[in-house]
mmCIF file of C-alpha atoms and ligand atoms in Angstrom:
data_model
loop_
_atom_site.group_PDB
_atom_site.id
_atom_site.type_symbol
_atom_site.label_atom_id
_atom_site.label_comp_id
_atom_site.label_asym_id
_atom_site.label_seq_id
_atom_site.Cartn_x
_atom_site.Cartn_y
_atom_site.Cartn_z
ATOM 1 C CA UNK A 1 -12.107 246.492 -30.688
ATOM 2 C CA UNK A 2 -11.089 250.060 -29.301
ATOM 3 C CA UNK A 3 -8.782 252.778 -31.029
ATOM 4 C CA UNK A 4 -7.042 256.033 -29.377
ATOM 5 C CA UNK A 5 -5.588 258.598 -31.299
ATOM 6 C CA UNK A 6 -3.609 261.796 -30.613
ATOM 7 C CA UNK A 7 -5.313 265.141 -31.445
ATOM 8 C CA UNK A 8 -2.558 267.856 -32.350
ATOM 9 C CA UNK A 9 -3.228 271.314 -32.458
ATOM 10 C CA UNK A 10 -2.049 272.879 -35.443
ATOM 11 C CA UNK A 11 1.253 274.401 -34.217
ATOM 12 C CA UNK A 12 1.329 277.652 -35.715
ATOM 13 C CA UNK A 13 -1.834 279.055 -35.094
ATOM 14 C CA UNK A 14 -3.808 279.176 -31.986
ATOM 15 C CA UNK A 15 -5.509 275.962 -32.058
ATOM 16 C CA UNK A 16 -7.120 276.680 -35.223
ATOM 17 C CA UNK A 17 -7.797 272.998 -35.814
ATOM 18 C CA UNK A 18 -7.000 269.661 -34.360
ATOM 19 C CA UNK A 19 -5.058 267.022 -36.697
ATOM 20 C CA UNK A 20 -4.988 263.360 -36.333
ATOM 21 C CA UNK A 21 -2.475 260.993 -37.835
ATOM 22 C CA UNK A 22 -4.583 258.723 -40.356
ATOM 23 C CA UNK A 23 -3.030 255.599 -41.858
ATOM 24 C CA UNK A 24 -4.348 255.108 -45.512
ATOM 25 C CA UNK A 25 -3.488 251.851 -47.534
ATOM 26 C CA UNK A 26 -2.572 248.213 -46.850
ATOM 27 C CA UNK A 27 -0.043 247.668 -49.285
ATOM 28 C CA UNK A 28 1.700 250.900 -49.299
ATOM 29 C CA UNK A 29 0.660 252.750 -45.944
ATOM 30 C CA UNK A 30 0.776 256.439 -45.718
ATOM 31 C CA UNK A 31 0.383 258.460 -42.553
ATOM 32 C CA UNK A 32 -1.902 261.515 -43.480
ATOM 33 C CA UNK A 33 -2.662 264.566 -40.963
ATOM 34 C CA UNK A 34 -6.407 265.346 -40.944
ATOM 35 C CA UNK A 35 -8.729 267.329 -39.484
ATOM 36 C CA UNK A 36 -11.663 265.097 -37.738
ATOM 37 C CA UNK A 37 -14.732 267.050 -38.420
ATOM 38 C CA UNK A 38 -17.794 266.446 -36.507
ATOM 39 C CA UNK A 39 -19.358 269.268 -38.786
ATOM 40 C CA UNK A 40 -19.134 267.183 -42.103
ATOM 41 C CA UNK A 41 -19.103 263.647 -43.469
ATOM 42 C CA UNK A 42 -16.811 263.372 -46.328
ATOM 43 C CA UNK A 43 -13.456 261.642 -45.749
ATOM 44 C CA UNK A 44 -11.097 263.318 -48.181
ATOM 45 C CA UNK A 45 -7.521 264.053 -48.797
ATOM 46 C CA UNK A 46 -5.174 265.957 -50.965
ATOM 47 C CA UNK A 47 -3.980 263.183 -53.338
ATOM 48 C CA UNK A 48 -1.715 262.431 -56.604
ATOM 49 C CA UNK A 49 -5.139 263.733 -58.473
ATOM 50 C CA UNK A 50 -4.658 267.174 -56.885
ATOM 51 C CA UNK A 51 -2.727 269.479 -59.364
ATOM 52 C CA UNK A 52 0.469 270.128 -57.920
ATOM 53 C CA UNK A 53 -0.025 274.096 -57.335
ATOM 54 C CA UNK A 54 -2.771 273.295 -55.250
ATOM 55 C CA UNK A 55 -0.921 270.526 -53.353
ATOM 56 C CA UNK A 56 2.440 272.288 -52.616
ATOM 57 C CA UNK A 57 3.482 271.696 -48.997
ATOM 58 C CA UNK A 58 0.880 268.779 -48.240
ATOM 59 C CA UNK A 59 1.477 264.886 -48.014
ATOM 60 C CA UNK A 60 -0.494 263.522 -50.793
ATOM 61 C CA UNK A 61 -2.618 260.315 -51.000
ATOM 62 C CA UNK A 62 -1.061 257.956 -53.554
ATOM 63 C CA UNK A 63 -3.720 255.098 -53.871
ATOM 64 C CA UNK A 64 -1.952 251.813 -54.677
ATOM 65 C CA UNK A 65 -4.460 250.166 -57.093
ATOM 66 C CA UNK A 66 -2.477 246.770 -57.506
ATOM 67 C CA UNK A 67 -4.277 243.737 -58.235
ATOM 68 C CA UNK A 68 -4.453 241.963 -54.895
ATOM 69 C CA UNK A 69 -7.528 242.359 -52.500
ATOM 70 C CA UNK A 70 -5.697 244.512 -50.006
ATOM 71 C CA UNK A 71 -5.195 247.259 -52.816
ATOM 72 C CA UNK A 72 -6.891 250.439 -53.270
ATOM 73 C CA UNK A 73 -9.623 250.266 -55.735
ATOM 74 C CA UNK A 74 -11.010 253.291 -57.756
ATOM 75 C CA UNK A 75 -14.992 253.460 -57.389
ATOM 76 C CA UNK A 76 -16.124 253.609 -61.177
ATOM 77 C CA UNK A 77 -17.817 256.674 -61.758
ATOM 78 C CA UNK A 78 -17.955 257.851 -57.870
ATOM 79 C CA UNK A 79 -17.348 261.686 -57.437
ATOM 80 C CA UNK A 80 -17.719 263.896 -54.437
ATOM 81 C CA UNK A 81 -17.892 267.884 -54.161
ATOM 82 C CA UNK A 82 -18.252 269.838 -50.924
ATOM 83 C CA UNK A 83 -18.552 273.456 -49.932
ATOM 84 C CA UNK A 84 -18.242 274.631 -46.791
ATOM 85 C CA UNK A 85 -19.995 277.723 -45.259
ATOM 86 C CA UNK A 86 -16.700 279.799 -45.120
ATOM 87 C CA UNK A 87 -16.755 279.291 -48.701
ATOM 88 C CA UNK A 88 -13.904 276.796 -49.154
ATOM 89 C CA UNK A 89 -14.653 274.000 -51.191
ATOM 90 C CA UNK A 90 -12.972 270.679 -52.764
ATOM 91 C CA UNK A 91 -14.012 267.827 -55.241
ATOM 92 C CA UNK A 92 -12.789 264.695 -56.839
ATOM 93 C CA UNK A 93 -13.203 260.916 -57.290
ATOM 94 C CA UNK A 94 -13.407 258.088 -54.877
ATOM 95 C CA UNK A 95 -11.210 255.043 -54.000
ATOM 96 C CA UNK A 96 -11.949 252.403 -51.234
ATOM 97 C CA UNK A 97 -8.805 251.648 -49.079
ATOM 98 C CA UNK A 98 -7.769 250.549 -45.729
ATOM 99 C CA UNK A 99 -8.291 253.375 -43.273
ATOM 100 C CA UNK A 100 -6.824 253.013 -39.683
ATOM 101 C CA UNK A 101 -7.244 255.595 -37.008
ATOM 102 C CA UNK A 102 -5.587 254.914 -33.471
ATOM 103 C CA UNK A 103 -5.245 251.388 -34.223
ATOM 104 C CA UNK A 104 -8.979 250.892 -35.352
ATOM 105 C CA UNK A 105 -9.135 249.582 -38.985
ATOM 106 C CA UNK A 106 -11.517 250.109 -41.684
ATOM 107 C CA UNK A 107 -10.797 247.808 -44.815
ATOM 108 C CA UNK A 108 -12.963 249.127 -47.387
ATOM 109 C CA UNK A 109 -13.427 252.897 -46.633
ATOM 110 C CA UNK A 110 -14.393 255.398 -49.215
ATOM 111 C CA UNK A 111 -11.325 257.614 -49.358
ATOM 112 C CA UNK A 112 -12.415 260.818 -51.431
ATOM 113 C CA UNK A 113 -9.230 261.990 -53.410
ATOM 114 C CA UNK A 114 -9.229 265.632 -54.302
ATOM 115 C CA UNK A 115 -8.959 266.663 -57.923
ATOM 116 C CA UNK A 116 -9.645 270.194 -56.845
ATOM 117 C CA UNK A 117 -9.204 272.181 -53.562
ATOM 118 C CA UNK A 118 -9.952 275.870 -52.561
ATOM 119 C CA UNK A 119 -7.094 278.259 -51.693
ATOM 120 C CA UNK A 120 -7.678 278.169 -48.019
ATOM 121 C CA UNK A 121 -6.933 274.338 -47.898
ATOM 122 C CA UNK A 122 -3.825 274.766 -50.034
ATOM 123 C CA UNK A 123 -2.626 277.347 -47.720
ATOM 124 C CA UNK A 124 -3.118 275.157 -44.637
ATOM 125 C CA UNK A 125 -0.225 272.748 -45.188
ATOM 126 C CA UNK A 126 -0.460 271.366 -42.030
ATOM 127 C CA UNK A 127 -3.843 269.891 -42.636
ATOM 128 C CA UNK A 128 -3.871 267.320 -45.519
ATOM 129 C CA UNK A 129 -7.445 266.418 -45.429
ATOM 130 C CA UNK A 130 -10.795 266.028 -43.585
ATOM 131 C CA UNK A 131 -12.243 263.179 -41.886
ATOM 132 C CA UNK A 132 -16.051 263.480 -41.416
ATOM 133 C CA UNK A 133 -17.485 262.257 -38.389
ATOM 134 C CA UNK A 134 -20.895 263.759 -38.774
ATOM 135 C CA UNK A 135 -24.083 261.500 -39.840
ATOM 136 C CA UNK A 136 -23.459 259.676 -43.268
ATOM 137 C CA UNK A 137 -26.672 261.511 -44.666
ATOM 138 C CA UNK A 138 -24.497 264.415 -45.317
ATOM 139 C CA UNK A 139 -21.880 262.389 -47.435
ATOM 140 C CA UNK A 140 -21.541 264.038 -50.820
ATOM 141 C CA UNK A 141 -20.354 260.910 -52.804
ATOM 142 C CA UNK A 142 -22.705 260.363 -55.750
ATOM 143 C CA UNK A 143 -24.374 258.398 -57.375
ATOM 144 C CA UNK A 144 -23.465 256.180 -54.393
ATOM 145 C CA UNK A 145 -23.375 257.853 -51.051
ATOM 146 C CA UNK A 146 -20.633 256.463 -48.814
ATOM 147 C CA UNK A 147 -20.321 255.883 -45.062
ATOM 148 C CA UNK A 148 -18.247 257.737 -42.615
ATOM 149 C CA UNK A 149 -15.544 256.009 -41.169
ATOM 150 C CA UNK A 150 -17.272 255.689 -37.652
ATOM 151 C CA UNK A 151 -20.473 254.315 -39.458
ATOM 152 C CA UNK A 152 -17.932 251.483 -40.979
ATOM 153 C CA UNK A 153 -16.392 250.467 -37.866
ATOM 154 C CA UNK A 154 -18.834 251.351 -35.059
ATOM 155 C CA UNK A 155 -20.608 247.581 -35.052
ATOM 156 C CA UNK A 156 -16.984 246.282 -34.609
ATOM 157 C CA UNK A 157 -16.335 248.488 -31.668
ATOM 158 C CA UNK A 158 -16.700 247.457 -27.873
ATOM 159 C CA UNK A 159 -19.255 250.356 -27.992
ATOM 160 C CA UNK A 160 -20.754 252.555 -30.517
ATOM 161 C CA UNK A 161 -19.509 255.601 -29.025
ATOM 162 C CA UNK A 162 -16.244 257.841 -29.262
ATOM 163 C CA UNK A 163 -14.857 260.673 -27.081
ATOM 164 C CA UNK A 164 -13.179 264.119 -27.869
ATOM 165 C CA UNK A 165 -10.758 265.203 -25.115
ATOM 166 C CA UNK A 166 -8.958 268.399 -27.075
ATOM 167 C CA UNK A 167 -6.805 270.591 -25.011
ATOM 168 C CA UNK A 168 -5.611 274.070 -25.186
ATOM 169 C CA UNK A 169 -2.131 274.272 -26.790
ATOM 170 C CA UNK A 170 -1.548 270.689 -26.152
ATOM 171 C CA UNK A 171 -2.096 267.307 -27.517
ATOM 172 C CA UNK A 172 -5.347 265.883 -26.842
ATOM 173 C CA UNK A 173 -7.159 262.455 -27.545
ATOM 174 C CA UNK A 174 -9.942 260.956 -29.618
ATOM 175 C CA UNK A 175 -10.959 257.633 -28.092
ATOM 176 C CA UNK A 176 -13.209 255.418 -30.245
ATOM 177 C CA UNK A 177 -15.382 252.347 -28.667
ATOM 178 C CA UNK A 178 -14.739 253.376 -24.806
ATOM 179 C CA UNK A 179 -15.162 256.064 -22.368
ATOM 180 C CA UNK A 180 -11.782 256.705 -20.655
ATOM 181 C CA UNK A 181 -13.292 257.325 -16.926
ATOM 182 C CA UNK A 182 -10.088 258.725 -15.766
ATOM 183 C CA UNK A 183 -10.301 261.616 -18.475
ATOM 184 C CA UNK A 184 -12.846 263.839 -16.510
ATOM 185 C CA UNK A 185 -13.906 264.854 -12.959
ATOM 186 C CA UNK A 186 -17.853 265.352 -12.947
ATOM 187 C CA UNK A 187 -20.566 263.191 -14.224
ATOM 188 C CA UNK A 188 -21.072 263.116 -17.777
ATOM 189 C CA UNK A 189 -24.399 264.780 -18.834
ATOM 190 C CA UNK A 190 -26.183 263.449 -21.790
ATOM 191 C CA UNK A 191 -28.980 265.044 -23.908
ATOM 192 C CA UNK A 192 -30.487 263.632 -27.152
ATOM 193 C CA UNK A 193 -29.251 264.593 -30.442
ATOM 194 C CA UNK A 194 -31.360 265.119 -33.591
ATOM 195 C CA UNK A 195 -29.779 263.821 -36.885
ATOM 196 C CA UNK A 196 -32.663 265.723 -39.123
ATOM 197 C CA UNK A 197 -29.769 268.207 -40.484
ATOM 198 C CA UNK A 198 -27.071 265.384 -40.266
ATOM 199 C CA UNK A 199 -25.049 267.381 -37.574
ATOM 200 C CA UNK A 200 -24.136 266.429 -33.713
ATOM 201 C CA UNK A 201 -27.293 268.680 -33.268
ATOM 202 C CA UNK A 202 -28.826 269.295 -29.538
ATOM 203 C CA UNK A 203 -30.694 271.676 -27.246
ATOM 204 C CA UNK A 204 -28.624 273.690 -24.659
ATOM 205 C CA UNK A 205 -30.638 275.328 -21.807
ATOM 206 C CA UNK A 206 -29.365 278.489 -21.494
ATOM 207 C CA UNK A 207 -25.848 280.501 -20.962
ATOM 208 C CA UNK A 208 -24.302 282.727 -18.586
ATOM 209 C CA UNK A 209 -21.623 285.722 -19.839
ATOM 210 C CA UNK A 210 -19.047 286.363 -17.215
ATOM 211 C CA UNK A 211 -20.553 286.800 -13.904
ATOM 212 C CA UNK A 212 -23.864 287.838 -15.259
ATOM 213 C CA UNK A 213 -26.749 286.135 -14.217
ATOM 214 C CA UNK A 214 -27.554 282.778 -15.894
ATOM 215 C CA UNK A 215 -30.027 283.073 -18.884
ATOM 216 C CA UNK A 216 -32.497 280.049 -19.080
ATOM 217 C CA UNK A 217 -33.614 279.567 -22.692
ATOM 218 C CA UNK A 218 -33.698 276.441 -24.916
ATOM 219 C CA UNK A 219 -31.514 277.084 -27.642
ATOM 220 C CA UNK A 220 -30.304 274.741 -30.720
ATOM 221 C CA UNK A 221 -26.524 273.830 -31.230
ATOM 222 C CA UNK A 222 -24.225 271.506 -33.073
ATOM 223 C CA UNK A 223 -20.897 270.034 -31.835
ATOM 224 C CA UNK A 224 -18.430 270.919 -34.363
ATOM 225 C CA UNK A 225 -14.796 269.981 -33.923
ATOM 226 C CA UNK A 226 -14.175 271.314 -37.546
ATOM 227 C CA UNK A 227 -15.127 274.752 -36.475
ATOM 228 C CA UNK A 228 -12.559 276.872 -34.580
ATOM 229 C CA UNK A 229 -14.852 279.269 -32.712
ATOM 230 C CA UNK A 230 -18.016 279.444 -30.560
ATOM 231 C CA UNK A 231 -20.762 280.920 -32.951
ATOM 232 C CA UNK A 232 -23.744 282.017 -30.889
ATOM 233 C CA UNK A 233 -26.829 284.145 -32.007
ATOM 234 C CA UNK A 234 -25.763 287.892 -32.661
ATOM 235 C CA UNK A 235 -27.676 289.157 -29.753
ATOM 236 C CA UNK A 236 -25.823 287.098 -27.158
ATOM 237 C CA UNK A 237 -22.448 287.791 -29.083
ATOM 238 C CA UNK A 238 -23.241 291.624 -28.574
ATOM 239 C CA UNK A 239 -24.030 291.245 -24.688
ATOM 240 C CA UNK A 240 -21.111 289.153 -24.217
ATOM 241 C CA UNK A 241 -18.405 291.485 -25.905
ATOM 242 C CA UNK A 242 -20.071 294.442 -24.034
ATOM 243 C CA UNK A 243 -18.282 293.350 -20.881
ATOM 244 C CA UNK A 244 -14.891 293.995 -22.481
ATOM 245 C CA UNK A 245 -14.091 297.728 -22.723
ATOM 246 C CA UNK A 246 -13.357 298.662 -26.327
ATOM 247 C CA UNK A 247 -14.169 295.543 -27.772
ATOM 248 C CA UNK A 248 -16.380 296.103 -30.847
ATOM 249 C CA UNK A 249 -17.662 294.529 -34.252
ATOM 250 C CA UNK A 250 -14.877 295.475 -36.813
ATOM 251 C CA UNK A 251 -16.860 296.000 -39.945
ATOM 252 C CA UNK A 252 -13.651 295.052 -42.044
ATOM 253 C CA UNK A 253 -13.424 291.498 -40.434
ATOM 254 C CA UNK A 254 -17.034 291.149 -39.879
ATOM 255 C CA UNK A 255 -15.913 289.814 -36.383
ATOM 256 C CA UNK A 256 -15.426 291.311 -32.851
ATOM 257 C CA UNK A 257 -12.187 292.395 -31.733
ATOM 258 C CA UNK A 258 -10.928 293.370 -28.422
ATOM 259 C CA UNK A 259 -8.002 294.923 -26.490
ATOM 260 C CA UNK A 260 -5.385 291.989 -26.200
ATOM 261 C CA UNK A 261 -4.515 293.632 -22.902
ATOM 262 C CA UNK A 262 -8.053 292.229 -21.573
ATOM 263 C CA UNK A 263 -8.931 288.740 -20.803
ATOM 264 C CA UNK A 264 -12.530 288.039 -22.307
ATOM 265 C CA UNK A 265 -15.344 286.770 -19.518
ATOM 266 C CA UNK A 266 -15.933 282.946 -19.222
ATOM 267 C CA UNK A 267 -18.651 281.606 -21.054
ATOM 268 C CA UNK A 268 -21.132 279.055 -19.397
ATOM 269 C CA UNK A 269 -23.507 276.670 -21.005
ATOM 270 C CA UNK A 270 -26.510 274.678 -19.600
ATOM 271 C CA UNK A 271 -27.364 271.201 -20.282
ATOM 272 C CA UNK A 272 -30.213 270.566 -17.953
ATOM 273 C CA UNK A 273 -28.532 271.405 -14.742
ATOM 274 C CA UNK A 274 -25.040 270.822 -15.725
ATOM 275 C CA UNK A 275 -22.987 273.960 -16.154
ATOM 276 C CA UNK A 276 -20.173 273.639 -18.764
ATOM 277 C CA UNK A 277 -17.431 276.645 -18.180
ATOM 278 C CA UNK A 278 -15.225 277.914 -20.882
ATOM 279 C CA UNK A 279 -12.723 279.745 -19.193
ATOM 280 C CA UNK A 280 -12.439 283.536 -20.713
ATOM 281 C CA UNK A 281 -8.619 282.714 -21.757
ATOM 282 C CA UNK A 282 -10.111 280.036 -24.130
ATOM 283 C CA UNK A 283 -12.116 282.709 -25.759
ATOM 284 C CA UNK A 284 -8.876 284.882 -26.582
ATOM 285 C CA UNK A 285 -8.466 283.488 -30.406
ATOM 286 C CA UNK A 286 -5.241 285.544 -31.548
ATOM 287 C CA UNK A 287 -3.855 288.717 -32.427
ATOM 288 C CA UNK A 288 -5.010 290.756 -35.558
ATOM 289 C CA UNK A 289 -2.603 293.387 -34.864
ATOM 290 C CA UNK A 290 0.028 294.335 -32.225
ATOM 291 C CA UNK A 291 -3.060 295.227 -29.880
ATOM 292 C CA UNK A 292 -6.027 294.202 -31.202
ATOM 293 C CA UNK A 293 -7.161 290.302 -30.735
ATOM 294 C CA UNK A 294 -9.960 288.283 -32.360
ATOM 295 C CA UNK A 295 -12.789 286.959 -30.460
ATOM 296 C CA UNK A 296 -13.221 283.418 -29.967
ATOM 297 C CA UNK A 297 -17.179 284.162 -29.598
ATOM 298 C CA UNK A 298 -18.398 285.309 -33.013
ATOM 299 C CA UNK A 299 -21.988 285.371 -34.687
ATOM 300 C CA UNK A 300 -23.631 282.480 -35.944
ATOM 301 C CA UNK A 301 -25.261 284.793 -38.687
ATOM 302 C CA UNK A 302 -28.474 283.232 -40.301
ATOM 303 C CA UNK A 303 -27.472 279.745 -39.168
ATOM 304 C CA UNK A 304 -30.519 278.299 -37.089
ATOM 305 C CA UNK A 305 -28.082 276.760 -34.659
ATOM 306 C CA UNK A 306 -25.056 277.806 -32.619
ATOM 307 C CA UNK A 307 -21.801 276.350 -33.441
ATOM 308 C CA UNK A 308 -20.137 274.781 -30.337
ATOM 309 C CA UNK A 309 -16.630 274.805 -31.923
ATOM 310 C CA UNK A 310 -13.237 273.873 -30.685
ATOM 311 C CA UNK A 311 -12.869 276.950 -28.164
ATOM 312 C CA UNK A 312 -15.672 275.159 -26.159
ATOM 313 C CA UNK A 313 -15.008 271.695 -26.964
ATOM 314 C CA UNK A 314 -11.571 271.815 -25.570
ATOM 315 C CA UNK A 315 -12.653 272.722 -22.256
ATOM 316 C CA UNK A 316 -14.701 269.780 -21.992
ATOM 317 C CA UNK A 317 -14.782 266.070 -22.345
ATOM 318 C CA UNK A 318 -17.213 265.476 -24.910
ATOM 319 C CA UNK A 319 -18.956 261.674 -25.587
ATOM 320 C CA UNK A 320 -20.343 261.149 -28.963
ATOM 321 C CA UNK A 321 -22.659 258.245 -28.268
ATOM 322 C CA UNK A 322 -23.732 257.058 -31.844
ATOM 323 C CA UNK A 323 -25.502 253.947 -30.272
ATOM 324 C CA UNK A 324 -27.956 255.772 -28.255
ATOM 325 C CA UNK A 325 -28.227 259.091 -30.369
ATOM 326 C CA UNK A 326 -26.950 261.179 -27.631
ATOM 327 C CA UNK A 327 -24.215 263.665 -26.917
ATOM 328 C CA UNK A 328 -22.405 263.922 -23.529
ATOM 329 C CA UNK A 329 -20.483 266.796 -21.579
ATOM 330 C CA UNK A 330 -18.190 266.284 -18.600
ATOM 331 C CA UNK A 331 -15.804 268.952 -16.938
ATOM 332 C CA UNK A 332 -12.168 267.975 -16.728
HETATM 333 C C1 1VS B 401 -16.349 276.573 -41.280
HETATM 334 C C2 1VS B 401 -17.041 277.078 -40.011
HETATM 335 N N1 1VS B 401 -18.026 276.306 -39.715
HETATM 336 C C3 1VS B 401 -19.353 276.605 -40.300
HETATM 337 O O1 1VS B 401 -19.336 277.268 -41.006
HETATM 338 C C4 1VS B 401 -20.459 275.599 -40.097
HETATM 339 C C5 1VS B 401 -21.724 275.927 -40.143
HETATM 340 C C6 1VS B 401 -22.320 277.280 -40.289
HETATM 341 C C7 1VS B 401 -23.412 277.551 -41.150
HETATM 342 C C8 1VS B 401 -23.715 278.994 -41.231
HETATM 343 C C9 1VS B 401 -23.246 279.747 -40.178
HETATM 344 C C10 1VS B 401 -22.053 279.634 -39.171
HETATM 345 C C11 1VS B 401 -21.945 278.140 -39.153
HETATM 346 C C12 1VS B 401 -22.621 274.725 -40.119
HETATM 347 S S1 1VS B 401 -21.853 273.415 -40.291
HETATM 348 C C13 1VS B 401 -20.257 274.143 -40.147
HETATM 349 N N2 1VS B 401 -19.116 273.340 -39.942
HETATM 350 C C14 1VS B 401 -18.278 273.054 -40.698
HETATM 351 O O2 1VS B 401 -18.629 273.243 -42.025
HETATM 352 C C15 1VS B 401 -17.380 272.140 -40.126
HETATM 353 N N3 1VS B 401 -16.384 271.803 -41.317
HETATM 354 C C16 1VS B 401 -15.065 272.825 -41.826
HETATM 355 C C17 1VS B 401 -14.428 272.345 -42.673
HETATM 356 C C18 1VS B 401 -13.757 273.424 -43.105
HETATM 357 C C19 1VS B 401 -13.780 274.390 -43.899
HETATM 358 N N4 1VS B 401 -12.674 275.110 -43.940
HETATM 359 C C20 1VS B 401 -11.760 274.853 -43.178
HETATM 360 C C21 1VS B 401 -10.588 275.179 -42.910
HETATM 361 C C22 1VS B 401 -9.519 274.373 -41.973
HETATM 362 C C23 1VS B 401 -10.134 273.485 -41.552
HETATM 363 C C24 1VS B 401 -11.572 272.663 -41.433
HETATM 364 C C25 1VS B 401 -12.195 273.703 -42.538
#
């Protein structure tokens, strides 16, 4: 078994997120556009349990709890509640239902129906749910923790692997169970993943800012499709933006902005001897005013790891190798 699904950048805002059409339900299938998120492990959706004012503009999951075995089933007593570090949150109840992504189906997937969603989810009307692809140890369902869609399907796949091939301003692809050798043009460099924090966490061997020399130093990072930007230690971020005249940390935003007339420098990361290049044009996130633009590289703050978000991932072909607990990067 394999699967392949399109990853559509949110059309209106600078590739802020990538949405995948997910089909939920057997008796009454619904296609719901969801954000496949390697930074979390809950599959949750706007639903008929979400208050109307919070669900305005969204496709909502309507579980068909008929009597046949193929119907949705409420999991009695199961609840979930998640808070993300951008202070957004959601919570609710849990059904079991058929969930198909790119032709690959899981018959009894925990589908977390939202009863409450925070305002930033309500306003993001292109996104009607999150599909967690980090490790199941982070799933918030209680009293019985639930498995991610990938954990449920991996034994049925040709290989316990999936890949992300996101694109800048264009549709990309998530493939499940196989590696498309036509999708990249260098060897894939793999490095071990630590699951201790439940993320796709790995060590990278250093970085290069623009045309400066490569800095060799082991650093921790997570690969996070659910985070838009590239988050790095504040000292590295300061050095990076120092290369762009007039770029500065804007206190009111808590973020670096730079003159839109400038093109930010490239960012290169190392994995062993592999060098992954993120073109400067990928690090221009979007305008905050007529002349100032929001940088694609920002500080990771107090986080103990960097966050390789979409602005970096879209420049690479990324292999999430669950079977061997490793992550692979290749140029494309
Ligand atoms: C939201 C930015 N991402 C993070 O802060 C983050 C961190 C993190 C923690 C501390 C400091 C910096 C980053 C660890 S895991 C992680 N990643 C996630 O939490 C991934 N899931 C984000 C889901 C999410 C939250 N708000 C949204 C709005 C639109 C689309 C997706 C979302």
